[in-house]
Coordinates of C-alpha atoms in Angstrom, one line a residue:
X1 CA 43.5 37.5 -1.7
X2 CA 41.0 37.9 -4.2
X3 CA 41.4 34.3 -6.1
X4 CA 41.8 33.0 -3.2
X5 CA 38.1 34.6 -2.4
X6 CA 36.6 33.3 -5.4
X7 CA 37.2 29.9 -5.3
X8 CA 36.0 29.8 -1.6
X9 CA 33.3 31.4 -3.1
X10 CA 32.5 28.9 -5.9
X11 CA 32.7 25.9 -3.5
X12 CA 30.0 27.3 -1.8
X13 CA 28.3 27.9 -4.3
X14 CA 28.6 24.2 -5.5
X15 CA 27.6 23.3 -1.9
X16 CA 24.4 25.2 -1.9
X17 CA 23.4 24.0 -5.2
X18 CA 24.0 20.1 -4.3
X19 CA 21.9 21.0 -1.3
X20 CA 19.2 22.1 -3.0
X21 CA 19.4 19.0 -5.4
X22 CA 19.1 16.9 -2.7
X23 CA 16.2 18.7 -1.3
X24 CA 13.9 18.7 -4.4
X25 CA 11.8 15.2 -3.5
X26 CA 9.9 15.8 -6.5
X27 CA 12.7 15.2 -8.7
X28 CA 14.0 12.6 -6.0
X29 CA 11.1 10.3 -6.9
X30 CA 11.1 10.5 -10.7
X31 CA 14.9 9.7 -10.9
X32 CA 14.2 7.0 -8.6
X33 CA 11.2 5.7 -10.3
X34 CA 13.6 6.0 -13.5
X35 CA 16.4 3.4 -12.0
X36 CA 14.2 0.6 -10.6
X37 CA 14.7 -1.9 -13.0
X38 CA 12.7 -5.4 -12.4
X39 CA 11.8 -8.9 -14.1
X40 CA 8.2 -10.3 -14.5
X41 CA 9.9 -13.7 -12.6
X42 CA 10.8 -11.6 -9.8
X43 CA 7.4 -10.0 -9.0
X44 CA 4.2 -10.2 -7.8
X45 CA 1.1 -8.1 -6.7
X46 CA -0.1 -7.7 -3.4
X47 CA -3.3 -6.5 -2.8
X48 CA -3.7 -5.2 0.8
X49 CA -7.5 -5.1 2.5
X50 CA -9.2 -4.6 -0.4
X51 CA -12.5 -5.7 0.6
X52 CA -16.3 -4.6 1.2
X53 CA -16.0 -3.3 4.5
X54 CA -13.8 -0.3 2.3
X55 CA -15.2 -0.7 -0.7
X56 CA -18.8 -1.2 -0.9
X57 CA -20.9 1.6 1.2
X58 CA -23.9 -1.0 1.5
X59 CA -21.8 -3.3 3.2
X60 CA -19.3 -1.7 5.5
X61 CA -18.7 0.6 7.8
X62 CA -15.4 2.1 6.6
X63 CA -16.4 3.0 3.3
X64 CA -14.0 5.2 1.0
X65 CA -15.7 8.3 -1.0
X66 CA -17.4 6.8 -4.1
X67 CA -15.2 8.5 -6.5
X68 CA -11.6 7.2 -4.4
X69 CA -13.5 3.4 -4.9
X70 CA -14.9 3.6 -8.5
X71 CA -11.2 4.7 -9.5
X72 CA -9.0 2.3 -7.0
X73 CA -11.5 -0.7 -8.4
X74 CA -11.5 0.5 -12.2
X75 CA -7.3 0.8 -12.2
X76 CA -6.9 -2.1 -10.2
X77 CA -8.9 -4.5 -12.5
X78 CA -7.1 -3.4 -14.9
X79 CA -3.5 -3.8 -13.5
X80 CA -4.5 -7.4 -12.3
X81 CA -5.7 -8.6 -15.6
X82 CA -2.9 -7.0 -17.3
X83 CA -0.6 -8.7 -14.9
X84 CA -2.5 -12.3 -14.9
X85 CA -2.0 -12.2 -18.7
X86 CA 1.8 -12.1 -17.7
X87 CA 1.9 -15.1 -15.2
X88 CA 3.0 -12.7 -12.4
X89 CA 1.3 -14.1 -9.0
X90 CA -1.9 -11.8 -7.4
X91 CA -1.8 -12.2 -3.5
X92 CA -5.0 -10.9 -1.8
X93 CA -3.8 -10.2 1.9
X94 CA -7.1 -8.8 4.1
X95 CA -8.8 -10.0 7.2
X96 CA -10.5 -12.3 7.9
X97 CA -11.8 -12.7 12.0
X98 CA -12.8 -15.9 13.6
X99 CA -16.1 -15.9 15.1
X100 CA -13.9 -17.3 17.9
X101 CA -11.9 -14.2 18.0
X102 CA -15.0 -12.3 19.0
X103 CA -15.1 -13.6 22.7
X104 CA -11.9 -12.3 23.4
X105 CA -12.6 -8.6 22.3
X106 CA -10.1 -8.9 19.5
X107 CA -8.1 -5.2 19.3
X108 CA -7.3 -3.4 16.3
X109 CA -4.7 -1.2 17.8
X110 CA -4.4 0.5 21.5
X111 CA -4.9 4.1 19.7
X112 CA -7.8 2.8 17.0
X113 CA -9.5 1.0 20.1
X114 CA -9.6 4.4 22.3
X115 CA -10.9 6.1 19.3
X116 CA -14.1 3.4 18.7
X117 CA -14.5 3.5 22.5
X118 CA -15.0 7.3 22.7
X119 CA -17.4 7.1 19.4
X120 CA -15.0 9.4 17.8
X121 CA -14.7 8.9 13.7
X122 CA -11.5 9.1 11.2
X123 CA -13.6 8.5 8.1
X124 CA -14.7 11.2 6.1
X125 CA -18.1 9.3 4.7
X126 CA -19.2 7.6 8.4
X127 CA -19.2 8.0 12.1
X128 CA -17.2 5.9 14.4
X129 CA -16.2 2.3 13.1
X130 CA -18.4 -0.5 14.4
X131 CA -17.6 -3.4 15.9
X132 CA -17.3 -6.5 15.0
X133 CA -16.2 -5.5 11.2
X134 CA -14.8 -8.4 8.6
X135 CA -16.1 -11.3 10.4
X136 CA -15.9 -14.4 9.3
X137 CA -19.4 -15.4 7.2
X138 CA -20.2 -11.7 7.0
X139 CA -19.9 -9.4 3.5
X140 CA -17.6 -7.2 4.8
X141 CA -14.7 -9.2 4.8
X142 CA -14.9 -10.3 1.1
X143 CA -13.2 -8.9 -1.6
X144 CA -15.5 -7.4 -4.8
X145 CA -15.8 -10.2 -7.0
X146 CA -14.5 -8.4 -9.9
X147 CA -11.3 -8.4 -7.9
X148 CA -10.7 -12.1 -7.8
X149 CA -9.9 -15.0 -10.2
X150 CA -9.1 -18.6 -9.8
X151 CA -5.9 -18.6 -9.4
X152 CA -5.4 -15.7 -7.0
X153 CA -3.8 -16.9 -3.3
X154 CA -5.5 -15.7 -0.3
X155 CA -4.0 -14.8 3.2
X156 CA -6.8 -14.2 5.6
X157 CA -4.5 -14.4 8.6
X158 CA -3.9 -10.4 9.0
X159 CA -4.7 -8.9 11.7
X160 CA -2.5 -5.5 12.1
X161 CA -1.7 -2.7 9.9
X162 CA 1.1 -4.6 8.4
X163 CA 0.5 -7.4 5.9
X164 CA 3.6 -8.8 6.7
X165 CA 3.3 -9.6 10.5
X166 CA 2.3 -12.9 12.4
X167 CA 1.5 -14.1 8.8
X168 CA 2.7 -16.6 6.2
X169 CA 3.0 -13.7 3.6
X170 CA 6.7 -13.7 4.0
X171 CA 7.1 -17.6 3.6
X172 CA 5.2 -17.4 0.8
X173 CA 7.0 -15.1 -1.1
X174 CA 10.6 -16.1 -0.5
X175 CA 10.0 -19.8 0.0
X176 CA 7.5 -20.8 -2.6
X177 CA 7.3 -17.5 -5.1
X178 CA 10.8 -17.0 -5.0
X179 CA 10.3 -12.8 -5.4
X180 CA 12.3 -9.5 -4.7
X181 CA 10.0 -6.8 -6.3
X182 CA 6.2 -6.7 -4.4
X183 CA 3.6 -4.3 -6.7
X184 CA 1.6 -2.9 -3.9
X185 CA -2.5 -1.8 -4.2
X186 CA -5.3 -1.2 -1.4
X187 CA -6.6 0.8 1.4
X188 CA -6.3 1.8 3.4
X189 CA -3.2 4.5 2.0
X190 CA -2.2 5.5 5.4
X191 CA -2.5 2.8 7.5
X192 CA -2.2 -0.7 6.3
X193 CA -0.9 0.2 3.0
X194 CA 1.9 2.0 4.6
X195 CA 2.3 -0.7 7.3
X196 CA 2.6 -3.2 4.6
X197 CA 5.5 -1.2 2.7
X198 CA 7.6 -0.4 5.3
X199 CA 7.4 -4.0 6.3
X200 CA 8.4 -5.2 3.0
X201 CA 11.4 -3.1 2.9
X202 CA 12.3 -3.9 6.1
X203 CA 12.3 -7.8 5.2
X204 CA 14.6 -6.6 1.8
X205 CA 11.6 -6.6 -0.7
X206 CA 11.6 -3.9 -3.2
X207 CA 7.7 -2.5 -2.5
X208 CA 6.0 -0.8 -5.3
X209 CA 2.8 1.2 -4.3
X210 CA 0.3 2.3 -7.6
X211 CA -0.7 5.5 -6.4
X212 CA -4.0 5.1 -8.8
X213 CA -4.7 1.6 -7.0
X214 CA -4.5 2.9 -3.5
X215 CA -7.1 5.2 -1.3
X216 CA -8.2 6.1 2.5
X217 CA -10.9 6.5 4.1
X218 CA -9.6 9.5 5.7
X219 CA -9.6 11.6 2.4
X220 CA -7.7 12.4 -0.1
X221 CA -5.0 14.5 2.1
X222 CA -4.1 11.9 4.2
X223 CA -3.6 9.2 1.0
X224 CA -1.2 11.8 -1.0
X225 CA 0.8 12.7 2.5
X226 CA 1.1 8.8 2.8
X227 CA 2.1 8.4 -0.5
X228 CA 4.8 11.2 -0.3
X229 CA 6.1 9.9 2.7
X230 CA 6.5 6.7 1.2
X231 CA 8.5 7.9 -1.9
X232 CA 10.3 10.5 -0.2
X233 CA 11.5 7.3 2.3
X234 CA 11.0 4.0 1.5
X235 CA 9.1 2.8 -1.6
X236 CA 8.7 3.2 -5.5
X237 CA 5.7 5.2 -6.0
X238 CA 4.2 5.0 -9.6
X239 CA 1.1 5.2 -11.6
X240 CA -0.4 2.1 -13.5
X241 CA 1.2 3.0 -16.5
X242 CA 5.1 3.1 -15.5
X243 CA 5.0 -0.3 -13.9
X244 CA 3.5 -2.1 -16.9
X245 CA 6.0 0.1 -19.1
X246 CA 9.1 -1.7 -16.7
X247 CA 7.7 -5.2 -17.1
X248 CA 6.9 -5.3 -20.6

């Protein structure tokens, strides 16, 4: 009958409506940016690759547009000092080759090699990468001074997109830090930053990427699909701003 019409009616009506709540991603991240709560004992920052061979166009060969690095170093200097002044632990994770490594022509990644092979570039400022890049002894493996204070820990033993793999990272953190939450800057977006985050939340870290922190040398498309992915998926995406507003 006709009530009988209505209500079917209404409960599809509620369906299509939760559906489309679901769907809306851009609202999905703000809630979920809304409910992470965390402790300053709890966290630490993690910086991921951020060194000349990205971020200095006289040094490397991967460099990042000059306006992606003059804003990923002026937000990140910030966030680090801020967070120093709060005793929360910076971890620089980058890396660092061997000079030894170079006899056994060391491989970034079967798809990245065929690409440097075939002289083919993915960066929008340079042709194809050169190898060897972030040797150890050279400029291109350090990180930009301003980046860097005493008490900083260093883990040159990366050698993959993720941070996480075949190093101590993960010791580190749960063994001697003792942390859940990982803030998250560095390049590049959608490679090793990405790597990095799934890998955290795959080990039960809650990663935190600072969209303002983070770039590619791909362009700017590339870094915002990366960091859409990331929300949409697997990590709290945030600017500067809201993850100094949580810890203080």
């Amino acid at each position: 009958d006709s009530s009988t019409s209505r209500g079917l009616g209404d409960v599809y009506k509620r369906q299509h409506e939760d559906y489309n709540m679901k769907a809306d991603f851009t609202n999905y991240k703000s809630l979920m940016n809304k409910l992470l709560k965390i402790k300053q004992k709890d966290t630490c920052l993690l910086t991921v690759d951020m060194q000349n061979e990205y971020l200095d166009p006289k040094v490397g060969t991967s460099p990042l547009a000059k306006s992606d690095v003059d804003r990923i170093l002026k937000n990140s200097n910030f966030l680090l000092n801020k967070l120093r002044k709060l005793s929360i632990p910076i971890v620089h994770c980058y890396v660092v080759r061997k000079k030894e490594e170079l006899e056994y022509n060391f491989s970034i990644s079967p798809y990245i090699d065929v690409s440097q092979k075939n002289k083919l570039s993915q960066n929008k400022q340079a042709g194809a990468r050169k190898k060897p890049e972030r040797v150890e002894g050279t400029l291109s493996c350090e990180l930009p001074k301003t980046l860097v204070k005493k008490n900083d820990i260093h883990i040159t033993s990366k050698r993959n997109f993720d941070c996480f793999q075949d190093t101590e990272l993960d010791m580190l953190l749960k063994r001697t830090l003792n942390v859940k939450n990982i803030i998250i800057c560095g390049v590049n977006t959608d490679t090793c930053v990405y790597g990095t985050t799934f890998g955290a939340s795959n080990r039960g870290y809650n990663p935190i990427v600072i969209e303002c922190c983070t770039g590619s040398m791909r362009g700017e498309d590339q870094h915002k699909t990366a960091l859409k992915i990331m929300s949409q998926s697997i990590a709290w995406v945030m600017k500067k701003e809201e993850i100094l507003n949580k810890l203080n």
